[in-house]
PDB file of C-alpha atoms in Angstrom:
ATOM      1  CA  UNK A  19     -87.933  58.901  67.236  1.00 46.00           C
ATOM      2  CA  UNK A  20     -86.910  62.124  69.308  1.00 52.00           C
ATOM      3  CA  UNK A  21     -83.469  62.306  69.818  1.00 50.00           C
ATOM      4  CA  UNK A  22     -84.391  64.689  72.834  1.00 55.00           C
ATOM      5  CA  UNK A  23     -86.550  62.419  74.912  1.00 65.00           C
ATOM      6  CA  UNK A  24     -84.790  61.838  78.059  1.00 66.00           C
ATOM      7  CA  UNK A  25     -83.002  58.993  77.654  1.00 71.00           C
ATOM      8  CA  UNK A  26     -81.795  59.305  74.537  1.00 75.00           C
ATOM      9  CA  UNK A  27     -79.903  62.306  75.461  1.00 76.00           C
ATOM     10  CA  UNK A  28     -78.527  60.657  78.841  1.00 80.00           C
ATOM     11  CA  UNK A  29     -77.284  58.166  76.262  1.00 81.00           C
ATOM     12  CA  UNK A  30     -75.399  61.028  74.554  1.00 81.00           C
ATOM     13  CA  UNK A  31     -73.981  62.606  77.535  1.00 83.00           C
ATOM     14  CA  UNK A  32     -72.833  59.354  78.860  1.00 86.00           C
ATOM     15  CA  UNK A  33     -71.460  57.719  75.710  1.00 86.00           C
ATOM     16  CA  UNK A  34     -70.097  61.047  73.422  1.00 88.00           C
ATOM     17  CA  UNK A  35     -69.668  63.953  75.787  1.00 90.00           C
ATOM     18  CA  UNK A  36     -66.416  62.030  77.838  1.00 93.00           C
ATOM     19  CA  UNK A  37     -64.978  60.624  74.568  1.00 91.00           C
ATOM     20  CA  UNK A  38     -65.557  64.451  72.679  1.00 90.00           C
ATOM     21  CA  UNK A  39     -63.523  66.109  75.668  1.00 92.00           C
ATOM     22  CA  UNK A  40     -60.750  63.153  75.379  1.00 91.00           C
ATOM     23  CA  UNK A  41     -60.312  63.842  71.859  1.00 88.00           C
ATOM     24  CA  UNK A  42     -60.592  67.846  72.048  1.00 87.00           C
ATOM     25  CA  UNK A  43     -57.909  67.721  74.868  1.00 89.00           C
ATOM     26  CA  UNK A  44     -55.733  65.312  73.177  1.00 85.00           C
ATOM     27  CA  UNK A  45     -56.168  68.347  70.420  1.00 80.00           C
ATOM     28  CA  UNK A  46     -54.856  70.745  72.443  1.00 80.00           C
ATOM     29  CA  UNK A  47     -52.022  68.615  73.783  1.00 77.00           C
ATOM     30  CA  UNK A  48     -50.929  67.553  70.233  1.00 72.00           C
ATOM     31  CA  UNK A  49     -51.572  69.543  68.049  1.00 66.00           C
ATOM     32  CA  UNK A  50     -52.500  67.785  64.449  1.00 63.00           C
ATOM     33  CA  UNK A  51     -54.716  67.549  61.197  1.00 56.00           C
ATOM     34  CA  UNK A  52     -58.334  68.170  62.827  1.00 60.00           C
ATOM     35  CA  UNK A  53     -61.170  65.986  61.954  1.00 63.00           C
ATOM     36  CA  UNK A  54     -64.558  66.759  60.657  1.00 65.00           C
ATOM     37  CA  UNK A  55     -66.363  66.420  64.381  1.00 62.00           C
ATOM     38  CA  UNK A  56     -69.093  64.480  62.691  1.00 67.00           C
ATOM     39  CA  UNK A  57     -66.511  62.007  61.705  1.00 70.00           C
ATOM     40  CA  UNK A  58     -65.246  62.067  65.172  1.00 78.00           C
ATOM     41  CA  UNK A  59     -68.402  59.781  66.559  1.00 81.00           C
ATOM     42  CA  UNK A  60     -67.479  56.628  66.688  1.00 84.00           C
ATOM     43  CA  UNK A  61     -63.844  57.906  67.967  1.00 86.00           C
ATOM     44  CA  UNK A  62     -65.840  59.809  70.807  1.00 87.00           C
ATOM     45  CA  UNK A  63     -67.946  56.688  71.938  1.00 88.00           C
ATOM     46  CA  UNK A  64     -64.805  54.687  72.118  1.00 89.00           C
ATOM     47  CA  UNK A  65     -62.659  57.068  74.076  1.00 90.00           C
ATOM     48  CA  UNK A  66     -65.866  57.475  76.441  1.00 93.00           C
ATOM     49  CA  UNK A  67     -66.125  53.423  77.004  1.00 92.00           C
ATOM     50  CA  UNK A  68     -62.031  53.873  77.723  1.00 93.00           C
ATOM     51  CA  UNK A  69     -62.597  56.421  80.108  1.00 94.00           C
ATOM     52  CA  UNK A  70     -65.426  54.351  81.842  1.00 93.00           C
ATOM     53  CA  UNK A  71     -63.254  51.111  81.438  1.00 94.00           C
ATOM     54  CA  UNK A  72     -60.671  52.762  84.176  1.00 94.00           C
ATOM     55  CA  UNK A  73     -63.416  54.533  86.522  1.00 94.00           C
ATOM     56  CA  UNK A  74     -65.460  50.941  86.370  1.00 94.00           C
ATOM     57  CA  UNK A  75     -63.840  49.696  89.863  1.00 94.00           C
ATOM     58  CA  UNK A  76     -64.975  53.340  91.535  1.00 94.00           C
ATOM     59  CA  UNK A  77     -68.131  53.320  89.342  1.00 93.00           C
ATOM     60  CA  UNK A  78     -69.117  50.088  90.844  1.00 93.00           C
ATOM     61  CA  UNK A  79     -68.051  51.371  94.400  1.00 94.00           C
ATOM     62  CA  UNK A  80     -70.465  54.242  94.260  1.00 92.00           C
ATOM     63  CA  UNK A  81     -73.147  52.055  92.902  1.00 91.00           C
ATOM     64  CA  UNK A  82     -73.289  49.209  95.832  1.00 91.00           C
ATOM     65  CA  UNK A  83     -72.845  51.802  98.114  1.00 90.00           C
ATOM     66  CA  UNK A  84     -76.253  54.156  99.318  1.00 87.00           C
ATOM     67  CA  UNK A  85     -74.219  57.590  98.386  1.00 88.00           C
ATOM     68  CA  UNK A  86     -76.947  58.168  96.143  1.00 87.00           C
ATOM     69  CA  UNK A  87     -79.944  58.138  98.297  1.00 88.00           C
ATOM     70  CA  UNK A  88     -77.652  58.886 101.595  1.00 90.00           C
ATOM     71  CA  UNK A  89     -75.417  61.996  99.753  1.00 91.00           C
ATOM     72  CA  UNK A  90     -77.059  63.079  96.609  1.00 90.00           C
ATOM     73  CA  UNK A  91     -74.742  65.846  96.170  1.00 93.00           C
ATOM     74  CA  UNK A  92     -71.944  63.611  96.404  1.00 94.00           C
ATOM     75  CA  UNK A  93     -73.381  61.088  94.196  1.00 92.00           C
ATOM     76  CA  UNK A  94     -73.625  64.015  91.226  1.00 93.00           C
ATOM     77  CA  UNK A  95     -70.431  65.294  91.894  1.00 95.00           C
ATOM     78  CA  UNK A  96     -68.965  61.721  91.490  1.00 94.00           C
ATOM     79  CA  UNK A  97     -70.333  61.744  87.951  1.00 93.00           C
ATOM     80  CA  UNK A  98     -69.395  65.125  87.302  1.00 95.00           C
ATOM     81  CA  UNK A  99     -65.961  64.031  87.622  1.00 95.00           C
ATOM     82  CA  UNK A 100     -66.334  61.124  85.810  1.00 94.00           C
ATOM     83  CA  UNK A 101     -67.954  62.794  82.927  1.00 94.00           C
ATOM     84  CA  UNK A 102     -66.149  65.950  82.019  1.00 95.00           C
ATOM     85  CA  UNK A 103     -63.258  65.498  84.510  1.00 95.00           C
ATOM     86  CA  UNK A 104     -61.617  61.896  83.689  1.00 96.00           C
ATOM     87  CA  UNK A 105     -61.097  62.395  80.384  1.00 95.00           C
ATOM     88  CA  UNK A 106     -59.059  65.668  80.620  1.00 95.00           C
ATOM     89  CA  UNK A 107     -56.972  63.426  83.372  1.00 95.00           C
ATOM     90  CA  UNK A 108     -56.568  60.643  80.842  1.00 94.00           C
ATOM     91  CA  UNK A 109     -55.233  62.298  78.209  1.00 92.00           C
ATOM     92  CA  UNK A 110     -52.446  64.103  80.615  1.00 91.00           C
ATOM     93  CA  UNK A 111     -51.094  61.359  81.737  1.00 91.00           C
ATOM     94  CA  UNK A 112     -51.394  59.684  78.365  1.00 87.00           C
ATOM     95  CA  UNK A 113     -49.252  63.013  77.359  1.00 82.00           C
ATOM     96  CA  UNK A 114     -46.851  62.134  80.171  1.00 84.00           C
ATOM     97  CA  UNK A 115     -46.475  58.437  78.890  1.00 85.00           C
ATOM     98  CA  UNK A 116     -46.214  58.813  75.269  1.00 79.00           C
ATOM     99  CA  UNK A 117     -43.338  61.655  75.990  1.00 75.00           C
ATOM    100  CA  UNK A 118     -40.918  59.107  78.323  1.00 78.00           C
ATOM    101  CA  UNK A 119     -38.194  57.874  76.527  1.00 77.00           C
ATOM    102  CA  UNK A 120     -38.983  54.140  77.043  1.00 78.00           C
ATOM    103  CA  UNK A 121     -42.969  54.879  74.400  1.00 75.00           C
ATOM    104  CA  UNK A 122     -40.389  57.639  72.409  1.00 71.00           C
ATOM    105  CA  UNK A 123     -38.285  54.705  71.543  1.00 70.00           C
ATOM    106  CA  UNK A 124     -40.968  52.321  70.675  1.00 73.00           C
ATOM    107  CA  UNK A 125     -43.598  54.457  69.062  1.00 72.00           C
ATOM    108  CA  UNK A 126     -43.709  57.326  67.203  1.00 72.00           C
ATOM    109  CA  UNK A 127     -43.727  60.880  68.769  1.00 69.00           C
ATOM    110  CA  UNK A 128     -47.281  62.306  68.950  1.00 69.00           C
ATOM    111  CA  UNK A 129     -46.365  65.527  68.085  1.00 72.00           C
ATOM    112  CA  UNK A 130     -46.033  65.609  64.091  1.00 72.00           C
ATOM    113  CA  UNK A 131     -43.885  68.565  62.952  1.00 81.00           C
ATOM    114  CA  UNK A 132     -40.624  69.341  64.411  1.00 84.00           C
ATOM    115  CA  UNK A 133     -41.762  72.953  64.483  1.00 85.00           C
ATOM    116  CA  UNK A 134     -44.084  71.987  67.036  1.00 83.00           C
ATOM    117  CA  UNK A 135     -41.748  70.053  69.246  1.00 81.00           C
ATOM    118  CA  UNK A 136     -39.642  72.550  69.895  1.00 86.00           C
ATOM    119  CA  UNK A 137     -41.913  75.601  70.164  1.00 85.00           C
ATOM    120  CA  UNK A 138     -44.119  73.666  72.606  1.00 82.00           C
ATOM    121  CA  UNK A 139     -41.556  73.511  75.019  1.00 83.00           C
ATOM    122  CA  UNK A 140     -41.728  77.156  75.806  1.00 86.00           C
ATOM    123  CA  UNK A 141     -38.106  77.788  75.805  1.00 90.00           C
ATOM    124  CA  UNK A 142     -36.120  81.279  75.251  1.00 93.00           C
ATOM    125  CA  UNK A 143     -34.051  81.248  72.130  1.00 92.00           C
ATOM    126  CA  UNK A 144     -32.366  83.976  70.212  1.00 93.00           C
ATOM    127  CA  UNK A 145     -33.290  82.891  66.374  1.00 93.00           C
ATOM    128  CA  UNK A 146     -32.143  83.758  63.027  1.00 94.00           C
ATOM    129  CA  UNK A 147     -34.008  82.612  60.685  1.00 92.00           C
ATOM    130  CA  UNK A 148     -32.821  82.584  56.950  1.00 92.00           C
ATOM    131  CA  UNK A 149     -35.280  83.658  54.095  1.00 92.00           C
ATOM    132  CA  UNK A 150     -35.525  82.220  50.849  1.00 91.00           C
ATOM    133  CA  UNK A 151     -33.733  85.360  49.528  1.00 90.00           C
ATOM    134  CA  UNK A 152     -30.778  85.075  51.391  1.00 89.00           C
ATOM    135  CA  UNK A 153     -31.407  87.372  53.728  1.00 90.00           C
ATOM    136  CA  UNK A 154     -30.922  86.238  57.668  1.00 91.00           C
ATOM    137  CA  UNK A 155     -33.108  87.929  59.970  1.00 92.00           C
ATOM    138  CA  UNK A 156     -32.588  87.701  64.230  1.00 92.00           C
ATOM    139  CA  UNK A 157     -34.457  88.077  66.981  1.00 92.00           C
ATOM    140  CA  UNK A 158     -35.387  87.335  70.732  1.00 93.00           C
ATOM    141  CA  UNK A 159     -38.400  84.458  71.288  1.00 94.00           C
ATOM    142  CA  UNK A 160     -39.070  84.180  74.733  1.00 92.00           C
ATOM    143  CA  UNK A 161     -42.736  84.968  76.735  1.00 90.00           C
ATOM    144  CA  UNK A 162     -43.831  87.667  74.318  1.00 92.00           C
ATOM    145  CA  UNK A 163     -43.125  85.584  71.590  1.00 93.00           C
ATOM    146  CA  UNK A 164     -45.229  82.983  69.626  1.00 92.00           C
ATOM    147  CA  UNK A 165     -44.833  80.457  66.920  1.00 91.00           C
ATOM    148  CA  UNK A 166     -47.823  78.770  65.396  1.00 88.00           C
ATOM    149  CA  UNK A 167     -49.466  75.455  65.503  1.00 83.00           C
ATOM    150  CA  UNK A 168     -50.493  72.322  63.326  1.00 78.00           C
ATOM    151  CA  UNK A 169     -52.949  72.245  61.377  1.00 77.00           C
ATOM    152  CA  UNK A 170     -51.516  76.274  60.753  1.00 82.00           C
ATOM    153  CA  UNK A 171     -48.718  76.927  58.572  1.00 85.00           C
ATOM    154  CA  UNK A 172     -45.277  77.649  60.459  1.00 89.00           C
ATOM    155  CA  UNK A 173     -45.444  81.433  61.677  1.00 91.00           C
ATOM    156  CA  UNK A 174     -43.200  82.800  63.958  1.00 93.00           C
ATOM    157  CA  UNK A 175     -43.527  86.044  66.092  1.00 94.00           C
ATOM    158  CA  UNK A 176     -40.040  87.554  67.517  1.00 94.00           C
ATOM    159  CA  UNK A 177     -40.731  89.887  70.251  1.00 94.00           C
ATOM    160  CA  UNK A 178     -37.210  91.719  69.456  1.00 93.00           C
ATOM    161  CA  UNK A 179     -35.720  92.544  66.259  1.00 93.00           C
ATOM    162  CA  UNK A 180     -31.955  92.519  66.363  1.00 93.00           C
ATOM    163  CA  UNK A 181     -28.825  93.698  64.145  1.00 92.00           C
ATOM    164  CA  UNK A 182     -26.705  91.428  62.992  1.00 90.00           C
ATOM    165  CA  UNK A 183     -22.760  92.023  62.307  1.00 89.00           C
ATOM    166  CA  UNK A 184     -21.531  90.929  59.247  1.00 86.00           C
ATOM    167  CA  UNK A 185     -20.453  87.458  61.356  1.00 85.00           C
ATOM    168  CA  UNK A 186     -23.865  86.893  62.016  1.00 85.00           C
ATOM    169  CA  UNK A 187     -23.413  87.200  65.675  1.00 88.00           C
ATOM    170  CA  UNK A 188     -26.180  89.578  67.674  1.00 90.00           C
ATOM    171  CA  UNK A 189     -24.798  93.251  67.878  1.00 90.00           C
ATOM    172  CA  UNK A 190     -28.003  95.003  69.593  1.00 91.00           C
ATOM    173  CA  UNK A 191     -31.682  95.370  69.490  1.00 90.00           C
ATOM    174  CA  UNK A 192     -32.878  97.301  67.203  1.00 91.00           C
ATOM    175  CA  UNK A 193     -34.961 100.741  68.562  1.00 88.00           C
ATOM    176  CA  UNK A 194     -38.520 101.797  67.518  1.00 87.00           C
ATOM    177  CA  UNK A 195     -40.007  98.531  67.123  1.00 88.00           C
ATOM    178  CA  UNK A 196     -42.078  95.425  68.390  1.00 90.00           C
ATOM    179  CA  UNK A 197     -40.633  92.471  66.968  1.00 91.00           C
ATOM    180  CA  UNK A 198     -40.799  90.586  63.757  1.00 91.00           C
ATOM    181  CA  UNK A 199     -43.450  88.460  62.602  1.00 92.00           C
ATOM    182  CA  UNK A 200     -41.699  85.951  59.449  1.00 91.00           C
ATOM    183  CA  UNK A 201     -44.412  84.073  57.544  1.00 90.00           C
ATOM    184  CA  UNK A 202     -43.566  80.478  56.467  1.00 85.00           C
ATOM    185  CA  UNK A 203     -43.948  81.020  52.795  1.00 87.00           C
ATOM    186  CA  UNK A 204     -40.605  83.349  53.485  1.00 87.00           C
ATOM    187  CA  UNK A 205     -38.150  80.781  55.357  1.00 90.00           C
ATOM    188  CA  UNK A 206     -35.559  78.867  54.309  1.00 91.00           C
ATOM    189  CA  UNK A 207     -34.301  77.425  57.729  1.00 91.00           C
ATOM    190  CA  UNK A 208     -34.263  78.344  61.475  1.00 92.00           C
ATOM    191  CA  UNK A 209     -31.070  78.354  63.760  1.00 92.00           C
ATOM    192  CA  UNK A 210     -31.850  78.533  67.572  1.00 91.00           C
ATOM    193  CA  UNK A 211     -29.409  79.142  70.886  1.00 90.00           C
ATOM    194  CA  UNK A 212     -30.604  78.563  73.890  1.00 89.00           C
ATOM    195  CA  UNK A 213     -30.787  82.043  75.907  1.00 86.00           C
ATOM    196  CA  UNK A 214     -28.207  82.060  78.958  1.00 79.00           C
ATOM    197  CA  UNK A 215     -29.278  83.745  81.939  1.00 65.00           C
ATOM    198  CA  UNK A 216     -25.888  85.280  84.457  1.00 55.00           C
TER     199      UNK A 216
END
C-alpha cells in the first residue's frame, strides 16, 4: 500500500488538511498546551467532517450544477475555499461565539491563563510589577511592548522603564534605555492602569 497513489492522498487533503488548519488556527486564537500533531489525527479528521458538515448545502449546489465542466476555474476555486479557507472562517466566528457573554456564562472561557486574557486584548497599561524580593518595578506596555503566550512561561517586555516615587506613583521615564524585560521566575504580582489619552 502507497500512501502516495493518487487517491490516497486526495483522501488526506480532503479529510486532514481542513481539520489541521481548524485546529492550528484555533492555536493561534487560544493559545494553550500544544499537542503532539501525530496525536492530533483523529481531532483533524473530525474538525474536517465539521467543516464539510456546514459547506454540505453549497457543496451539493456546486455538484448538481455543470460549474465544473462549464467553469473549471471556478469549480477549483470553490474547493480552494472550502479546503484551506472554511476552516480559518470557522474557528473566527467560533472565537466570536465562545467570547459573548451569553457561552462566557455557560461554559468556560477558552483562553486558560488570566495572563493571556488580558494581554491578548492589546491594551496600553502603565504596569508595576512586584518581584519576589520586594522590589516594584514600572513601566509603559503599549505597541512596542509584548507579554508572552501559553504554552510559554509568563514574560513580559515594557517598552519604558519608569521611576517610581516613594508613593509608588510614576515620576518620569527613565533616560538611556529600552525598556524592561521581567522574567516570570522573578514576579510576585502585576498591577495594571489603563493608559488615559487627553
Amino acid at each position: 500500500m502507497n500512501i502516495w497513489e493518487l487517491d490516497k492522498l486526495y483522501l488526506f487533503i480532503l479529510f486532514v488538511v481542513p481539520g489541521f488548519i481548524a485546529l492550528k488556527t484555533y492555536e493561534l486564537c487560544f493559545p494553550n498546551i500544544q499537542k503532539d500533531s501525530s496525536k492530533q489525527l483523529i481531532d483533524a479528521v473530525t474538525y474536517s467532517c465539521v467543516n464539510y458538515a456546514f459547506m454540505f448545502i453549497f457543496i451539493r449546489w456546486v455538484e448538481m450544477s455543470e460549474m465544473q465542466t462549464q467553469s473549471p476555474n471556478l469549480y477549483v476555486l470553490f474547493y480552494f475555499f472550502v479546503i484551506f479557507i472554511s476552516p480559518i472562517l470557522l474557528v473566527l466566528s467560533w472565537r466570536k461565539v465562545r467570547s459573548t457573554n451569553l457561552v462566557q456564562s455557560k461554559a468556560p472561557h477558552p483562553t486558560g491563563k488570566p495572563w493571556d486574557y488580558v494581554f491578548s486584548q492589546r491594551e496600553p497599561y502603565w504596569v508595576k510589577v512586584t518581584l519576589k524580593d520586594g522590589q516594584i518595578l514600572g513601566g509603559l506596555y503599549s505597541s512596542k511592548s509584548f507579554a508572552s503566550s501559553n504554552p510559554e512561561p509568563e514574560q513580559i517586555y515594557l517598552e519604558q522603564t519608569w521611576v517610581l516615587d516613594k508613593d509608588g506613583a510614576f515620576e518620569r521615564a527613565k533616560n538611556d534605555t529600552a525598556g524592561i524585560l521581567i522574567l516570570s521566575a522573578e514576579i510576585s504580582h502585576v498591577e495594571l492602569r489603563k493608559v488615559k489619552y487627553d
